[in-house]
Short mmCIF file of C-alpha atoms in Angstrom, two decimals:
data_model
loop_
_atom_site.label_atom_id
_atom_site.label_comp_id
_atom_site.label_asym_id
_atom_site.label_seq_id
_atom_site.Cartn_x
_atom_site.Cartn_y
_atom_site.Cartn_z
CA MET N 192 13.02 13.41 10.57
CA LEU N 193 13.52 10.43 11.50
CA LEU N 194 9.97 9.25 10.58
CA ALA N 195 10.08 10.04 7.59
CA LEU N 196 13.67 7.98 7.25
CA LEU N 197 11.66 4.91 8.95
CA LEU N 198 9.26 5.52 6.81
CA VAL N 199 11.40 4.91 3.79
CA LEU N 200 13.02 2.28 5.10
CA SER N 201 9.56 0.57 4.99
CA ALA N 202 8.88 0.87 2.51
CA MET N 203 10.68 -0.33 -0.36
CA PRO N 204 10.74 -4.18 0.66
CA ASP N 205 7.03 -4.40 -0.22
CA THR N 206 8.06 -3.39 -3.71
CA MET N 207 11.37 -4.02 -4.35
CA ALA N 208 9.96 -7.86 -6.27
CA ALA N 209 7.57 -6.59 -8.23
CA PRO N 210 9.37 -5.68 -11.30
CA VAL N 211 11.49 -8.78 -11.44
CA LEU N 212 9.27 -11.44 -10.45
CA LYS N 213 10.17 -13.95 -13.74
CA GLU N 214 14.09 -13.18 -12.09
CA VAL N 215 13.31 -14.26 -9.21
CA PHE N 216 10.63 -16.83 -9.75
CA VAL N 217 9.69 -17.78 -13.40
CA ASP N 218 13.61 -18.16 -14.53
CA ARG N 219 14.59 -19.27 -10.38
CA TYR N 220 11.94 -21.99 -9.41
CA GLY N 221 10.09 -22.98 -13.07
CA ALA N 222 7.23 -20.92 -11.24
CA SER N 223 4.29 -19.53 -13.99
CA ILE N 224 3.50 -16.42 -14.83
CA ARG N 225 0.82 -17.01 -12.69
CA GLU N 226 2.44 -18.29 -9.40
CA ALA N 227 5.27 -15.32 -10.04
CA GLN N 228 1.81 -12.88 -9.28
CA PHE N 229 0.27 -14.71 -6.41
CA PHE N 230 3.39 -14.61 -4.52
CA MET N 231 2.66 -10.26 -4.26
CA ALA N 232 -0.28 -11.44 -2.87
CA ALA N 233 0.65 -14.14 -0.47
CA ASN N 234 1.96 -11.93 2.65
CA LEU N 235 -2.18 -9.63 1.46
CA LEU N 236 -3.25 -13.06 3.53
CA GLY N 237 -2.07 -12.44 6.50
CA ALA N 238 -2.81 -8.98 6.66
CA ALA N 239 -6.66 -10.65 7.96
CA ALA N 240 -4.27 -12.36 11.02
CA SER N 241 -2.50 -8.50 11.70
CA ILE N 242 -5.40 -6.93 13.71
CA PRO N 243 -4.94 -9.08 16.94
CA ALA N 244 -1.98 -9.18 16.93
CA ILE N 245 -1.25 -5.69 16.71
CA VAL N 246 -4.39 -4.98 19.53
CA TRP N 247 -2.08 -7.24 21.58
CA LEU N 248 1.37 -5.35 21.04
CA ARG N 249 0.06 -2.00 21.60
CA ARG N 250 -0.70 -3.42 25.09
CA ARG N 251 1.89 -4.90 25.86
CA PHE N 252 4.88 -2.78 24.29
CA GLY N 253 3.97 0.13 23.43
CA PRO N 254 3.96 1.98 19.33
CA VAL N 255 7.50 1.74 19.47
CA GLY N 256 8.30 -1.31 21.53
CA MET N 257 5.21 -2.58 18.45
CA LEU N 258 7.85 -1.28 15.99
CA VAL N 259 10.72 -2.14 16.51
CA ALA N 260 9.08 -6.19 17.52
CA GLY N 261 7.60 -5.88 14.07
CA SER N 262 10.59 -4.70 11.86
CA LEU N 263 12.58 -7.43 13.38
CA ALA N 264 10.75 -10.54 12.50
CA ASP N 265 9.65 -8.06 9.21
CA ALA N 266 14.07 -8.69 8.69
CA LEU N 267 14.22 -12.00 9.55
CA LEU N 268 10.96 -13.13 7.36
CA LEU N 269 12.60 -11.29 4.27
CA GLY N 270 16.37 -12.77 4.79
CA VAL N 271 14.39 -16.87 4.75
CA LEU N 272 13.25 -15.77 0.98
CA ALA N 273 16.72 -14.91 -0.13
CA ALA N 274 17.92 -19.00 0.22
CA PRO N 275 16.67 -21.69 -1.75
CA ILE N 276 13.66 -22.31 0.29
CA GLY N 277 11.68 -23.40 -3.12
CA LEU N 278 7.83 -22.01 -4.05
CA ASP N 279 6.10 -22.92 -1.69
CA ALA N 280 8.05 -22.57 1.31
CA SER N 281 8.68 -18.68 -0.37
CA LEU N 282 4.85 -18.13 -1.00
CA ALA N 283 4.08 -19.41 3.11
CA VAL N 284 6.63 -16.84 4.26
CA ARG N 285 5.09 -14.21 2.02
CA ALA N 286 2.00 -14.89 4.07
CA ALA N 287 3.07 -15.02 7.24
CA GLU N 288 5.53 -11.45 6.45
CA GLY N 289 1.96 -9.55 5.82
CA ILE N 290 1.37 -9.99 9.28
CA THR N 291 4.40 -7.58 10.33
CA ASP N 292 4.15 -5.91 7.58
CA VAL N 293 0.80 -4.88 8.63
CA VAL N 294 2.53 -3.80 12.24
CA VAL N 295 5.56 -1.65 11.63
CA PHE N 296 2.75 0.49 8.86
CA ALA N 297 0.37 0.41 11.84
CA GLY N 298 3.50 1.41 14.38
CA LEU N 299 5.18 3.75 12.37
CA PHE N 300 1.35 5.63 11.73
CA ASP N 301 -0.18 5.76 14.69
CA LEU N 302 3.29 7.55 16.41
CA VAL N 303 2.52 10.19 13.32
CA ARG N 304 -1.54 10.52 14.31
CA ARG N 305 0.00 11.74 18.19
CA VAL N 306 2.82 13.59 16.45
CA SER N 307 -0.13 15.78 14.09
CA GLY N 308 -2.42 16.69 16.62
CA PRO N 309 -5.76 18.23 15.40
CA HIS N 310 -3.80 17.95 12.06
CA ALA N 311 -4.07 14.84 11.38
CA ALA N 312 -4.75 15.29 8.06
CA ARG N 313 -2.27 16.99 6.70
CA GLY N 314 0.46 14.89 9.37
CA LEU N 315 -0.67 11.54 7.60
CA GLY N 316 -0.40 13.29 4.32
CA LEU N 317 2.94 14.16 4.37
CA ALA N 318 3.88 10.85 5.98
CA SER N 319 2.77 9.29 3.32
CA THR N 320 4.80 11.13 0.84
CA PRO N 321 8.25 8.81 2.39
CA LEU N 322 6.23 6.01 2.50
CA LEU N 323 5.60 6.42 -0.97
CA LEU N 324 8.84 7.46 -2.07
CA GLY N 325 9.96 4.25 -0.10
CA LEU N 326 7.87 2.39 -2.09
CA GLY N 327 8.61 4.35 -5.64
CA ALA N 328 12.45 3.46 -5.04
CA GLY N 329 11.39 0.32 -3.88
CA ALA N 330 10.54 -0.30 -7.45
CA VAL N 331 12.79 1.15 -9.17
CA ALA N 332 16.09 -0.85 -7.25
CA GLY N 333 14.26 -3.90 -7.62
CA GLY N 334 14.46 -3.01 -11.65
CA LEU N 335 18.12 -1.91 -11.46
CA ALA N 336 19.40 -5.27 -9.33
CA ALA N 337 17.74 -7.30 -12.11
CA GLN N 338 19.52 -4.93 -14.99
CA ARG N 339 23.05 -5.18 -12.82
CA VAL N 340 22.82 -8.60 -11.94
CA GLY N 341 20.53 -10.88 -13.28
CA PRO N 342 22.60 -11.25 -17.33
CA ALA N 343 26.02 -11.74 -15.62
CA VAL N 344 24.55 -15.26 -15.23
CA GLU N 345 21.27 -16.42 -17.21
CA GLY N 346 18.53 -18.76 -16.16
CA ALA N 347 18.10 -20.47 -12.19
CA ALA N 348 21.41 -19.04 -11.33
CA GLY N 349 20.73 -15.63 -12.89
CA GLY N 350 17.08 -15.38 -10.98
CA ALA N 351 19.19 -16.44 -7.74
CA ASP N 352 21.82 -14.04 -8.03
CA VAL N 353 18.91 -10.76 -8.18
CA ALA N 354 16.93 -12.82 -5.42
CA VAL N 355 19.26 -12.73 -3.13
CA ALA N 356 20.50 -9.28 -3.88
CA VAL N 357 16.68 -7.99 -4.00
CA PHE N 358 15.29 -10.17 -0.88
CA GLY N 359 19.12 -9.21 0.81
CA VAL N 360 19.00 -5.39 0.65
CA SER N 361 14.66 -5.44 2.01
CA ALA N 362 16.14 -7.25 4.92
CA MET N 363 18.27 -4.76 5.54
CA ALA N 364 15.98 -2.07 5.26
CA SER N 365 13.79 -3.58 8.34
CA VAL N 366 16.54 -4.11 10.57
CA ALA N 367 17.96 -0.67 9.88
CA VAL N 368 14.10 0.20 11.09
CA ALA N 369 13.75 -1.26 14.07
CA MET N 370 17.78 -0.01 15.18
CA GLY N 371 16.87 3.33 14.03
CA ALA N 372 12.82 3.20 16.87
CA LEU N 373 15.30 1.48 19.08
CA ALA N 374 18.11 3.90 19.12
CA PHE N 375 15.58 6.95 19.29
CA ARG N 376 13.14 5.12 21.34
CA ARG N 377 12.62 7.16 24.23
CA TRP N 378 12.45 10.38 21.73
CA LEU N 379 10.03 8.40 20.21
CA ALA N 380 8.18 7.65 22.92
CA ALA N 381 8.10 11.61 24.25
CA ALA N 382 7.33 13.27 20.85
CA ALA N 383 4.18 11.68 20.51
CA GLU N 384 3.46 11.90 24.34
CA VAL N 385 3.76 7.63 25.42
CA GLU N 386 5.37 6.32 28.12
CA PRO N 387 9.01 5.17 27.42
CA GLU N 388 8.35 1.46 28.30
CA ARG N 389 4.21 1.03 28.01
CA GLY N 390 1.42 2.72 25.61
CA PRO N 391 -1.97 3.46 26.69
CA SER N 392 -4.01 0.18 27.96
CA ALA N 393 -6.56 1.39 25.63
CA ALA N 394 -4.95 -0.12 22.82
CA SER N 395 -7.04 1.88 20.55
CA GLY N 396 -5.66 4.83 21.38
CA GLU N 397 -8.58 8.54 22.76
CA SER N 398 -10.50 9.77 19.98
CA HIS N 399 -9.43 12.08 17.41
CA ALA N 400 -13.72 13.35 17.23
CA ALA N 401 -13.03 16.66 19.18
CA ARG N 402 -9.43 17.29 17.85
CA VAL N 403 -9.35 16.71 13.19
CA PRO N 404 -11.78 19.33 11.40
CA HIS N 405 -14.67 16.81 9.48
CA GLY N 406 -15.52 17.10 5.88
CA PRO N 407 -18.45 19.03 5.36
CA LEU N 408 -20.50 16.47 3.83
CA ASP N 409 -21.30 15.03 7.32
CA ASP N 410 -19.64 16.69 10.59
CA ARG N 411 -19.41 13.13 12.16
CA PRO N 412 -16.84 10.68 12.85
CA ARG N 413 -15.97 8.45 9.68
CA PRO N 414 -17.29 5.02 9.85
CA LEU N 415 -15.03 2.54 10.04
CA ALA N 416 -16.24 0.42 7.28
CA TRP N 417 -16.25 3.76 4.74
CA THR N 418 -12.51 3.63 5.21
CA CYS N 419 -11.93 -0.06 4.83
CA ALA N 420 -14.08 -0.54 1.36
CA MET N 421 -12.17 2.77 0.43
CA ALA N 422 -8.64 0.50 1.37
CA PHE N 423 -10.27 -2.54 -0.52
CA PHE N 424 -11.57 -1.01 -3.83
CA ASP N 425 -8.23 1.31 -4.59
CA ARG N 426 -5.43 -1.69 -3.28
CA ALA N 427 -7.32 -4.16 -5.58
CA THR N 428 -6.96 -1.86 -8.65
CA GLY N 429 -3.55 -1.26 -7.43
CA GLY N 430 -2.92 -5.20 -7.71
CA LEU N 431 -2.97 -4.55 -11.15
CA ILE N 432 -0.54 -2.33 -11.68
CA THR N 433 2.29 -3.70 -9.60
CA THR N 434 2.00 -7.25 -10.41
CA THR N 435 -0.58 -8.14 -13.40
CA LEU N 436 0.57 -4.86 -15.76
CA PRO N 437 4.56 -5.27 -15.56
CA SER N 438 4.19 -9.18 -17.12
CA VAL N 439 1.46 -7.45 -19.86
CA LEU N 440 4.25 -5.23 -20.57
CA ALA N 441 6.56 -7.44 -20.85
CA GLN N 442 5.25 -10.15 -22.88
CA PHE N 443 3.08 -8.36 -24.70
CA LEU N 444 4.92 -5.15 -25.87
CA GLY N 445 9.32 -5.79 -25.58
CA TYR N 446 10.01 -3.69 -22.38
CA GLY N 447 12.70 -4.21 -20.50
CA ALA N 448 12.92 -4.26 -16.60
CA ARG N 449 14.68 -1.33 -15.97
CA GLU N 450 11.47 -0.27 -18.53
CA ARG N 451 8.86 -1.78 -15.92
CA GLY N 452 10.83 -0.91 -13.27
CA TRP N 453 10.13 2.97 -13.82
CA LEU N 454 6.56 2.48 -15.12
CA VAL N 455 5.63 0.58 -11.57
CA GLY N 456 7.92 2.96 -9.78
CA LEU N 457 6.12 6.07 -11.74
CA PRO N 458 2.64 6.08 -10.31
CA LEU N 459 4.40 5.77 -6.88
CA LEU N 460 7.01 9.11 -6.69
CA LEU N 461 3.62 10.48 -8.23
CA MET N 462 1.69 9.93 -4.85
CA ALA N 463 4.61 10.33 -2.77
CA LEU N 464 4.95 13.75 -4.35
CA CYS N 465 1.07 14.37 -4.37
CA THR N 466 0.01 12.85 -0.74
CA GLY N 467 1.50 16.07 1.77
CA PRO N 468 -1.18 18.98 -0.22
CA ALA N 469 -4.22 15.84 -1.24
CA GLY N 470 -3.99 15.92 3.00
CA ALA N 471 -3.93 19.73 3.50
CA LEU N 472 -5.86 20.39 1.70
CA CYS N 473 -8.49 17.96 3.88
CA ASP N 474 -8.06 19.91 6.83
CA ARG N 475 -9.36 22.87 4.62
CA VAL N 476 -12.47 21.29 2.35
CA GLY N 477 -12.64 18.07 3.69
CA SER N 478 -11.51 14.57 3.48
CA LEU N 479 -14.47 12.89 1.92
CA ARG N 480 -14.88 15.73 -0.55
CA VAL N 481 -11.19 15.72 -1.72
CA ARG N 482 -11.69 11.98 -1.51
CA LEU N 483 -14.85 11.69 -4.35
CA PHE N 484 -13.53 14.22 -6.46
CA ALA N 485 -10.20 12.11 -6.56
CA GLY N 486 -12.58 8.56 -6.68
CA VAL N 487 -13.47 9.61 -9.57
CA ALA N 488 -10.21 10.96 -11.32
CA TYR N 489 -8.22 8.33 -10.62
CA ALA N 490 -10.79 5.46 -12.27
CA ALA N 491 -10.75 7.56 -16.22
CA ALA N 492 -7.28 7.63 -15.54
CA PHE N 493 -7.13 4.13 -14.80
CA ALA N 494 -9.96 2.72 -17.53
CA ALA N 495 -7.70 4.41 -19.85
CA LEU N 496 -3.80 2.17 -19.23
CA PRO N 497 -4.68 -0.70 -21.84
CA TRP N 498 -4.77 1.48 -24.88
CA ALA N 499 -1.87 4.24 -24.01
CA ALA N 500 0.20 0.98 -23.07
CA SER N 501 1.23 0.75 -26.93
CA SER N 502 3.69 3.96 -26.18
CA GLN N 503 5.66 4.06 -23.38
CA TRP N 504 4.66 8.25 -24.10
CA ALA N 505 1.80 7.44 -23.94
CA LEU N 506 1.26 5.56 -20.70
CA GLY N 507 4.47 7.67 -18.45
CA THR N 508 1.19 10.51 -19.71
CA ALA N 509 -2.16 7.51 -17.91
CA MET N 510 0.71 6.36 -14.67
CA THR N 511 1.18 10.48 -14.22
CA ALA N 512 -2.85 10.80 -13.99
CA VAL N 513 -2.83 7.69 -12.53
CA GLY N 514 0.47 8.46 -9.31
CA VAL N 515 -1.63 12.10 -9.19
CA SER N 516 -5.63 11.14 -8.43
CA ALA N 517 -4.15 7.96 -5.70
CA GLY N 518 -1.86 10.97 -3.75
CA MET N 519 -5.15 12.71 -3.28
CA LEU N 520 -6.79 9.11 -2.34
CA PHE N 521 -4.63 7.54 -0.12
CA ALA N 522 -4.00 11.08 1.88
CA SER N 523 -8.33 11.28 2.03
CA SER N 524 -8.98 8.19 2.76
CA ILE N 525 -6.41 7.53 5.44
CA ALA N 526 -7.41 10.97 6.99
CA LEU N 527 -11.52 9.11 7.14
CA ALA N 528 -9.64 6.67 9.09
CA ALA N 529 -8.39 8.79 11.77
CA GLU N 530 -10.87 10.57 11.83
CA SER N 531 -12.93 7.42 12.67
CA GLY N 532 -11.15 8.34 16.29
CA ARG N 533 -9.88 4.18 16.09
CA GLY N 534 -6.50 5.69 16.66
CA THR N 535 -4.00 2.59 16.23
CA VAL N 536 -6.11 -0.47 15.18
CA ALA N 537 -8.24 2.07 12.61
CA LEU N 538 -4.85 2.38 11.04
CA GLY N 539 -3.77 -0.80 10.91
CA ALA N 540 -7.60 -1.96 9.75
CA PHE N 541 -7.55 0.93 7.21
CA ARG N 542 -3.91 -1.23 5.68
CA ALA N 543 -5.06 -4.29 7.03
CA ALA N 544 -8.30 -4.23 3.92
CA GLY N 545 -6.10 -2.50 1.49
CA ASP N 546 -4.01 -5.42 1.33
CA LEU N 547 -6.74 -7.62 1.40
CA GLY N 548 -8.01 -6.02 -1.55
CA PHE N 549 -4.81 -5.79 -2.85
CA PHE N 550 -4.70 -9.73 -2.66
CA ALA N 551 -8.40 -10.07 -3.95
CA GLY N 552 -7.65 -7.98 -7.12
CA THR N 553 -4.39 -10.55 -7.93
CA ALA N 554 -6.28 -13.49 -7.59
CA LEU N 555 -9.38 -11.74 -9.07
CA SER N 556 -7.98 -10.38 -11.95
CA ILE N 557 -6.07 -14.21 -13.22
CA ALA N 558 -9.70 -15.64 -12.76
CA ILE N 559 -10.46 -13.13 -15.19
CA VAL N 560 -8.25 -13.26 -17.62
CA ALA N 561 -8.08 -16.86 -18.06
CA ALA N 562 -11.72 -17.21 -17.78
CA LEU N 563 -11.68 -14.14 -21.06
CA GLY N 564 -9.10 -16.51 -22.09
CA GLY N 565 -10.72 -20.16 -22.73
CA ASP N 566 -8.65 -23.31 -23.24
CA GLY N 567 -5.98 -20.66 -24.51
CA GLU N 568 -3.48 -19.00 -23.65
CA PRO N 569 -5.01 -14.86 -22.25
CA GLY N 570 -4.11 -12.98 -24.73
CA TYR N 571 -3.90 -8.87 -24.61
CA GLY N 572 -7.50 -7.87 -25.04
CA ASP N 573 -7.80 -10.03 -22.29
CA TYR N 574 -6.30 -8.63 -19.94
CA ALA N 575 -7.12 -4.89 -20.86
CA TRP N 576 -10.89 -5.90 -20.65
CA THR N 577 -10.13 -7.06 -17.18
CA ILE N 578 -8.14 -3.94 -16.21
CA VAL N 579 -11.51 -1.92 -17.89
CA LEU N 580 -13.24 -4.50 -15.32
CA PHE N 581 -11.41 -3.23 -12.69
CA ALA N 582 -11.94 0.70 -12.94
CA THR N 583 -15.21 0.62 -13.14
CA ALA N 584 -16.10 -1.24 -10.32
CA HIS N 585 -13.78 1.15 -8.34
CA ALA N 586 -16.16 3.92 -9.95
CA ALA N 587 -18.84 2.41 -8.33
CA SER N 588 -17.05 1.87 -5.41
CA THR N 589 -17.29 5.98 -5.29
CA ALA N 590 -20.26 6.52 -6.22
CA VAL N 591 -21.63 3.76 -2.96
CA ILE N 592 -20.32 5.89 -0.46
CA ALA N 593 -20.88 9.61 -1.90
CA GLY N 594 -24.69 8.34 -1.97
CA LEU N 595 -23.97 6.84 1.93
CA ALA N 596 -22.29 10.06 2.61
CA ALA N 597 -24.75 12.01 1.33
CA ARG N 598 -27.93 10.40 3.55
CA ALA N 599 -25.91 10.54 6.49
CA SER N 600 -25.67 14.38 6.23
CA ARG N 601 -29.39 14.59 5.07
CA THR N 602 -29.88 12.25 9.03
CA ALA N 603 -27.34 14.44 10.99
CA ARG N 604 -28.76 17.87 10.11
CA GLY N 605 -32.48 16.02 10.30
CA ALA N 606 -31.35 15.32 13.92
CA ARG N 607 -30.21 19.12 14.63
CA THR N 608 -33.14 20.28 13.38
#
């Protein structure tokens, strides 16, 4: 229960600003829509630097100490974003916050992995539920903040009020994570069977190859590169939902802040409900098999978004399909990361690869839309074709992983005979 609460609180700051980018950056700093979208991806630049930080913190402090240090640093950076520091400084601080964000994620899921023992897929799937509930709740809370605070004062002053509300609450959530982990440090350490003061000397943790069931397509630990590739493409498409789609809904279709908040939060909330059952399914039929099925369903639902967006009911239906399939993707992918046998480093690499995918997806979508729009302002059709292209790329990544898995399975069977 404690870990579930910490996961919710740690996730909320990640999406609180997503539905209110216009108020926080366009109104407050006079930024363009593209610059506001880039803010959501800027913290992902820090993902590449997070792995060395995880290795150092894990060896020096153990998973609980790493969680406390990462959460306090995250709170400090979020508090700075609430101050009127300007657009460029905000982007720089957001990039630095990407390191602390990955550190907190890896620390929490390392604890979950250790507590789950031989049922890592089910444990990680169940732990993903509060994480994704926190993401969905954060998006909804951001939309409500804009609705309640923004209309009181128009323009830059109103945007500043929304920024203080959003980033202030985000910082408080991160402080609560640190205080909760610190207060129950000995209990968490005992539950995870690690020393309270220092963790094991090997940052990667013990191999789970002998304890975690592997999918029926292969009987060996999954290559970590597979998991990283999956996370990259999953988050690349997810970047369009949390950064590009809200702006399109506001600019072309007239959706309000509250509607945008619920539409962004809906698939995240559905992911939260599906990850637990999906994790249990991974333990029964194999993580890779669940992953491949979900990848096909996700790409189809994602490609349908542009045609459903003009109707709130149709868009909600498409978002429901995206959320359910995305929940299966998340649970199976993080289970595959645990099956790689690389422990904390694997979980950190999973998150870092996903963050880099989010950044690459956001930046590439902006470039593609600009190219399709030519010299003029991009139209709705340009955004629609961009979404279809990303859905196609995601489907192609699923096909490649399926081919690699089939070849690995044939090689394993040949070696046994």
